Coordinates of C-alpha atoms in Angstrom, one line a residue:
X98 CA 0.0 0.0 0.0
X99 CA 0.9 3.7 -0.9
X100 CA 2.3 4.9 2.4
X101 CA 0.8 8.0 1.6
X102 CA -2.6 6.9 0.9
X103 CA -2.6 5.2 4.4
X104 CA -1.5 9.0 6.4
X105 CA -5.0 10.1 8.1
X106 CA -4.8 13.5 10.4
X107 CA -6.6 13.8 13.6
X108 CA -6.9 16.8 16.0
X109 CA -4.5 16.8 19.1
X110 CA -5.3 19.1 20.6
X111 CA -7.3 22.7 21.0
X112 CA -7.0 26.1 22.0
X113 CA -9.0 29.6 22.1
X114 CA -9.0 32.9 23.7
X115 CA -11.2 36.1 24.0
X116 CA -10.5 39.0 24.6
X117 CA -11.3 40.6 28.3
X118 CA -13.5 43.5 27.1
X119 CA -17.3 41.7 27.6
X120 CA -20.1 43.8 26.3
X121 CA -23.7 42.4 27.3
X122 CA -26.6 43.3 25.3
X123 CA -27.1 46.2 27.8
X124 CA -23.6 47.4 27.5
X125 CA -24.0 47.9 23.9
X126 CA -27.9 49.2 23.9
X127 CA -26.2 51.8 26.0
X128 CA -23.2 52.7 23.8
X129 CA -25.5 53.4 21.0
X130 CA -27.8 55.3 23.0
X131 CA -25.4 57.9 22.6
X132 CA -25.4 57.8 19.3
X133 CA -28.9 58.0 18.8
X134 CA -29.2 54.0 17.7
X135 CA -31.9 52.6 19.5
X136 CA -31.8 48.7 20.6
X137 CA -32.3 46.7 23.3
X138 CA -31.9 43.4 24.9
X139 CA -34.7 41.9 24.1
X140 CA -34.7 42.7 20.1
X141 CA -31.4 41.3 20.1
X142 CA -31.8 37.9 22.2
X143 CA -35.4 37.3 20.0
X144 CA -33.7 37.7 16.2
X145 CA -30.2 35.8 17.0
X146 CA -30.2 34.2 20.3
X147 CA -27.1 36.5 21.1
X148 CA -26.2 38.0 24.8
X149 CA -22.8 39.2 24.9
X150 CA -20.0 38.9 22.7
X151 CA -16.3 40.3 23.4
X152 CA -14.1 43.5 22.0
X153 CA -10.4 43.2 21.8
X154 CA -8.6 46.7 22.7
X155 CA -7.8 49.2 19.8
X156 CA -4.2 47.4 20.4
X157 CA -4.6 44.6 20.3
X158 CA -5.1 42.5 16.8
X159 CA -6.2 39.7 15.2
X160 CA -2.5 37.8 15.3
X161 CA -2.2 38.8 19.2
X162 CA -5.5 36.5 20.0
X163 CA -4.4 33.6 17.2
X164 CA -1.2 33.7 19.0
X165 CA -2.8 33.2 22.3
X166 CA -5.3 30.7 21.1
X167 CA -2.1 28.6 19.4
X168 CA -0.1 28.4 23.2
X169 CA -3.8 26.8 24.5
X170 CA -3.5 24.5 21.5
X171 CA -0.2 23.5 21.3
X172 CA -0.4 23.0 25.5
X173 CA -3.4 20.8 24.9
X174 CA -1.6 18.5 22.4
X175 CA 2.2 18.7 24.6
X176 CA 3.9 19.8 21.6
X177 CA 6.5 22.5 21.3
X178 CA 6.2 25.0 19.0
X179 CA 9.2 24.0 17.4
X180 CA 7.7 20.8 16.4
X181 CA 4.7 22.6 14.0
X182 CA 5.9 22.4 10.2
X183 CA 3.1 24.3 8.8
X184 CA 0.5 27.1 10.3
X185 CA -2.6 28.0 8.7
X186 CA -5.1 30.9 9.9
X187 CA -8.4 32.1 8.7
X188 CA -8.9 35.4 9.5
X189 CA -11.3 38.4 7.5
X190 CA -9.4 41.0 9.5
X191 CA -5.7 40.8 9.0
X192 CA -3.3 43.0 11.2
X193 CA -2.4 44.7 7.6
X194 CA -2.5 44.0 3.9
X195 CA 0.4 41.6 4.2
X196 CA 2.4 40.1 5.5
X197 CA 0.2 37.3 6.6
X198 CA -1.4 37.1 10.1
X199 CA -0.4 33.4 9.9
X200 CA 3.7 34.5 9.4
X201 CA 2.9 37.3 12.7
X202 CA 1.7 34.1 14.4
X203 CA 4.9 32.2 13.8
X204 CA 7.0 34.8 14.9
X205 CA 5.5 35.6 18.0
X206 CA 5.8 31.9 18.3
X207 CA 9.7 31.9 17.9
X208 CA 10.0 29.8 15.8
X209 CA 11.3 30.0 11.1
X210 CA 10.8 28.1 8.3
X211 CA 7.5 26.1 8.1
X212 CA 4.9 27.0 5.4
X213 CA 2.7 29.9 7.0
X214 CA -0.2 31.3 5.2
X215 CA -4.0 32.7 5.8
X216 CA -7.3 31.4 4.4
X217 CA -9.9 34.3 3.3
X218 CA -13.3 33.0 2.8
X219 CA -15.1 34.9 6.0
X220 CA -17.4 33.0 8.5
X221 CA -16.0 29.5 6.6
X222 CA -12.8 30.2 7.0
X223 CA -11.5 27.4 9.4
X224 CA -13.4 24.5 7.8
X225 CA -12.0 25.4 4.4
X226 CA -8.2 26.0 6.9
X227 CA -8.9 22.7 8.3
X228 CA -9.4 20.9 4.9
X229 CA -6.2 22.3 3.6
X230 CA -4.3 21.1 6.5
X231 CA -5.5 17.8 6.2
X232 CA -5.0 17.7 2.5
X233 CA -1.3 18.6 3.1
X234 CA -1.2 16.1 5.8
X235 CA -2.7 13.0 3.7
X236 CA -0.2 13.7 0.7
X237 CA 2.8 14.0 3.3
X238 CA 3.4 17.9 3.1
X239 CA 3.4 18.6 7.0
X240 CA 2.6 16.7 10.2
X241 CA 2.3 18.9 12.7
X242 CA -0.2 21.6 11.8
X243 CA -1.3 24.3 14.0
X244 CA -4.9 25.4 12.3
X245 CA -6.0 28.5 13.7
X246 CA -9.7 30.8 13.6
X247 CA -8.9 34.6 14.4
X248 CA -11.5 37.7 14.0
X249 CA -11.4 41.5 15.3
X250 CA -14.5 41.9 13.4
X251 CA -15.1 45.1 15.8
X252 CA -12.9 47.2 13.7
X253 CA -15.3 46.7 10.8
X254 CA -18.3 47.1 12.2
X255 CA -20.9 50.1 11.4
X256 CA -22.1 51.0 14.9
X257 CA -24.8 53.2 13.0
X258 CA -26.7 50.2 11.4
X259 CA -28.0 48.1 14.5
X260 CA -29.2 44.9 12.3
X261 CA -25.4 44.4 11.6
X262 CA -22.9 46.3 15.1
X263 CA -25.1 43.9 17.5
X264 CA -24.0 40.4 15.7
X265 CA -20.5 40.4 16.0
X266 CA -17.8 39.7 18.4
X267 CA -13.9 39.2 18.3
X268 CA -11.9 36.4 19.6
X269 CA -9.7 33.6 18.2
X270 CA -9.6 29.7 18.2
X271 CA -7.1 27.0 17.5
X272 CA -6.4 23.1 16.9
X273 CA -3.7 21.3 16.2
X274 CA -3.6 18.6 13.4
X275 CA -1.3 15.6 13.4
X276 CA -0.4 12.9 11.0
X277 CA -1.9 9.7 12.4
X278 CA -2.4 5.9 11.1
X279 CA -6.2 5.9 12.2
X280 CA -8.5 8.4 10.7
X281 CA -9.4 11.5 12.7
X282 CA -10.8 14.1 9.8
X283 CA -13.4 11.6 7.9
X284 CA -14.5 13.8 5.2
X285 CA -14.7 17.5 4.2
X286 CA -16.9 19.3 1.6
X287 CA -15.8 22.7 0.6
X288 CA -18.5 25.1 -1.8
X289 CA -18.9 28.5 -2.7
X290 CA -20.7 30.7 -4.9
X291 CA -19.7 33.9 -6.4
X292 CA -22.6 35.3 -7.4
X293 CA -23.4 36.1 -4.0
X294 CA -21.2 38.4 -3.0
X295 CA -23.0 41.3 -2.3
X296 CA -25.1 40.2 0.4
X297 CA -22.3 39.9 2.7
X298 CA -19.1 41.8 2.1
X299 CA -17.1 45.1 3.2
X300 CA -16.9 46.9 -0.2
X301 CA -13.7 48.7 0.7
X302 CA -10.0 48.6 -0.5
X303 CA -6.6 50.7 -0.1
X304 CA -5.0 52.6 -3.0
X305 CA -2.8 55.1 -3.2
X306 CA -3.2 55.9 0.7
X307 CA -6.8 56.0 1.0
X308 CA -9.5 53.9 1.5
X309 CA -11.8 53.5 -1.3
X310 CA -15.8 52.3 -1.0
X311 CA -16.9 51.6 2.3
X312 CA -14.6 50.1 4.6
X313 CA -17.2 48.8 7.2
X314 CA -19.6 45.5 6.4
X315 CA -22.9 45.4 4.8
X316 CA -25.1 42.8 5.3
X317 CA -28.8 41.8 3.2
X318 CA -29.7 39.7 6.8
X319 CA -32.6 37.7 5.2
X320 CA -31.2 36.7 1.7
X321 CA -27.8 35.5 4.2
X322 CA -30.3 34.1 6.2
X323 CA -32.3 32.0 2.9
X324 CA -28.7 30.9 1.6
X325 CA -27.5 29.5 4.7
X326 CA -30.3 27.0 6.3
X327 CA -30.4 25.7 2.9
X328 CA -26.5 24.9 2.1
X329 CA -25.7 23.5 5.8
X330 CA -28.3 20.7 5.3
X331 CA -27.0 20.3 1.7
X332 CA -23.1 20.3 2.9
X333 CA -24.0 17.8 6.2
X334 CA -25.9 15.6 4.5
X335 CA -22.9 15.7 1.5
X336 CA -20.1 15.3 4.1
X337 CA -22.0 12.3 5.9
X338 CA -22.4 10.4 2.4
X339 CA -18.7 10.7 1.9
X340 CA -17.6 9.1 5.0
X341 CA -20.1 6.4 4.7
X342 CA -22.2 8.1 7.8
X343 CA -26.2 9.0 8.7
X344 CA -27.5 11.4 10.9
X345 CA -27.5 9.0 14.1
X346 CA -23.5 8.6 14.1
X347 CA -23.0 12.3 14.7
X348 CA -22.2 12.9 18.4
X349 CA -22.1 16.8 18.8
X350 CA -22.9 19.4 15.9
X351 CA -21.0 22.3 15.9
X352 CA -22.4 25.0 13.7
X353 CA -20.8 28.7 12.5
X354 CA -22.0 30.1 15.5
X355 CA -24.4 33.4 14.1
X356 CA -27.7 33.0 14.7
X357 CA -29.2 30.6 17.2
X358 CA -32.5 30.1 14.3
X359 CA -30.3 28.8 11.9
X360 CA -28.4 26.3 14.3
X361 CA -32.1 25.1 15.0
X362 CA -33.1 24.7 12.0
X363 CA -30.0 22.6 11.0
X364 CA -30.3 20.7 13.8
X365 CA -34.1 20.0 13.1
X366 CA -33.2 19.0 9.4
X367 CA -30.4 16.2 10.9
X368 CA -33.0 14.9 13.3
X369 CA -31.0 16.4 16.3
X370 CA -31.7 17.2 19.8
X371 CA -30.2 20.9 20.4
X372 CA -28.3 19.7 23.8
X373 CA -26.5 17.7 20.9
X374 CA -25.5 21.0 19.2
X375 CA -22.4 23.2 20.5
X376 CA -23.9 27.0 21.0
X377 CA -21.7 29.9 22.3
X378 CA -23.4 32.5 20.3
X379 CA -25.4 33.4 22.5
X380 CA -22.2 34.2 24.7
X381 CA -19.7 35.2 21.7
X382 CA -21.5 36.8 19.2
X383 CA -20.6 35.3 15.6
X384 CA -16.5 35.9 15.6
X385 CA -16.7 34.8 11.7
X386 CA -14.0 32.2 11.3
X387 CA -13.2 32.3 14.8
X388 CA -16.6 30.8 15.6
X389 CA -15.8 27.3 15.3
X390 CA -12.8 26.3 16.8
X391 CA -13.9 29.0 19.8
X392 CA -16.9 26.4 20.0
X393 CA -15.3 23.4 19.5
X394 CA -12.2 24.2 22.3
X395 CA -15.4 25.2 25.2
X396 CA -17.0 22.2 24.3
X397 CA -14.0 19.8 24.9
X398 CA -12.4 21.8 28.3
X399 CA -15.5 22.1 29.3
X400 CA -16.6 17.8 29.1
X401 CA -19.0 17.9 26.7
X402 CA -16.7 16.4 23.7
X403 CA -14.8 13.5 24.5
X404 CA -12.1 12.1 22.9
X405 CA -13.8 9.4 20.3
X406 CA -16.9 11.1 19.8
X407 CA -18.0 12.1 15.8
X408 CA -18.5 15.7 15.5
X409 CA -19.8 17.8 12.5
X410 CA -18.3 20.9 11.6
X411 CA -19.8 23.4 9.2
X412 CA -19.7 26.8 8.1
X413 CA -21.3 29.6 6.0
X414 CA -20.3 33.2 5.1
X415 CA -20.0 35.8 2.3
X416 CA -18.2 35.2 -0.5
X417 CA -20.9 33.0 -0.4
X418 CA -18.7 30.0 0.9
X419 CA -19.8 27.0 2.4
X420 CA -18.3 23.8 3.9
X421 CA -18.5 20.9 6.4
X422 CA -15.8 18.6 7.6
X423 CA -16.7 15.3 9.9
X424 CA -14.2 14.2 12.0
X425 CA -13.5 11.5 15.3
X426 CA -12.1 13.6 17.7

């Protein structure tokens, strides 16, 4: 047998962090008060399930909380970072234009050499970052993979427009992937769809100094809305055919956490009880690629996900990208 055709990847190990700043639905009603924005607890909790999220300090950026998420990660697994050969992140809000956030990562880490890139495609992000480390771990490119979610998605945010400021938080999470000889990662399904751009994007670029368009994001709520409970059953029920798995062999769902409605109506189409599905939204917000490995790291240090148990991952966000990987933990 191919040596490399028998290389799996599983997860060793996780990692996240948030930022200190906590903003209740309160705190922020209050904040736009003073703007004139009016909003309240209740309208928020009823549309999107959401309570508080987190704001990381006008310091502080989107490689700062990957880095700390990584140090959980690589802890969690008893690796030194030494021993990672390639780092991936998924991020929407880069510290700058380039260099990568995944090369500020590995230098923070101390350590040279190792492939390190990012992954743009938005609240997806670290299902498509995840595939990509496993495909590079199958074909015998890396073994050690740090695989990381990070999101300021604060800085973006038009705190004028209270159907979009209210939704988001910032925060980062992290897993590390190893080569293994059983299988960990099952299957993965990767989609997206261009003609969708607009209805979730920040139509804003630099040139010449200045920022063109509109730097903060714009959002058609209902047509994301449409899109997405549509795709995740689509991608989960894909991703479960591949692996040669139904509905009743998934442990613990852990959906792109933005809007508790569409988590319950994914769950409701894979015949699953919601104390079966990971939610933090209602305590993070939706940190766009962040989301997921925030949720899946809570979830495991808190005893919910054991080691063995199946898990679904999926994802949707502009671009319009979807994806789903299965995996054994």
């Amino acid at each position: 047998m191919n040596p490399i055709s028998a290389r799996f990847s599983r997860i060793t190990g996780t990692g996240s962090f948030l930022p200190p700043r906590r903003l209740s639905n309160d705190d922020l009603a209050a904040q736009l008060a003073e703007q004139g924005i009016e909003t309240s607890d209740q309208w928020i909790v009823e549309r999107t399930g959401i309570r508080a999220r987190h704001f990381a300090a006008p310091d502080v950026t989107s490689s700062d909380l990957a880095f700390e998420a990584a140090k959980r990660a690589l802890d969690a697994a008893k690796l030194d970072a030494a021993e990672i050969d390639l780092i991936i992140v998924a991020t929407s809000t880069p510290d700058m234009v380039f260099p990568s956030v995944a090369c500020m990562v590995q230098e923070k880490l101390g350590v040279q050499g190792c492939p390190a890139f990012d992954v743009q495609a938005v609240c997806s992000g670290f299902v498509y970052a995840l595939t990509v480390a496993d495909s590079m771990i199958r074909t015998g490119a890396a073994r050690k993979a740090l695989v990381i979610g990070a999101e300021v998605f604060s800085r973006i945010l038009d705190f004028k427009d209270r159907t979009t400021c209210v939704l988001f938080g910032d925060g980062a999470g992290a897993v590390v992937l190893e080569a293994s000889d059983t299988p960990g990662i099952l299957a993965s399904e990767l989609h997206a769809d261009g003609r969708h751009v607009d209805i979730l994007c920040v139509p804003g670029h630099v040139s010449g100094g200045s920022v063109l368009g509109d730097p903060l994001l714009k959002m058609d709520g209902q047509a994301v809305f449409k899109l997405a409970v549509g795709v995740l059953e689509d991608v989960a029920r894909a991703v479960l055919a591949k692996a040669e798995r139904t509905d009743a062999d998934i442990d613990w769902l852990i959906p792109h956490q933005a809007n508790i409605r569409i988590m319950q109506s994914t769950a409701r189409k894979l015949k699953l009880p919601m104390d079966k599905v990971i939610v933090t939204v209602d305590q993070h917000g939706n940190t766009s690629a962040a989301s997921i490995p925030l949720a899946l790291d809570e979830a495991v240090r808190g005893g919910k996900i054991k080691r063995g148990d199946t898990v679904l991952l999926e994802g949707v966000g502009g671009g319009f990208t979807w994806g789903a990987v299965l995996l054994d933990l």
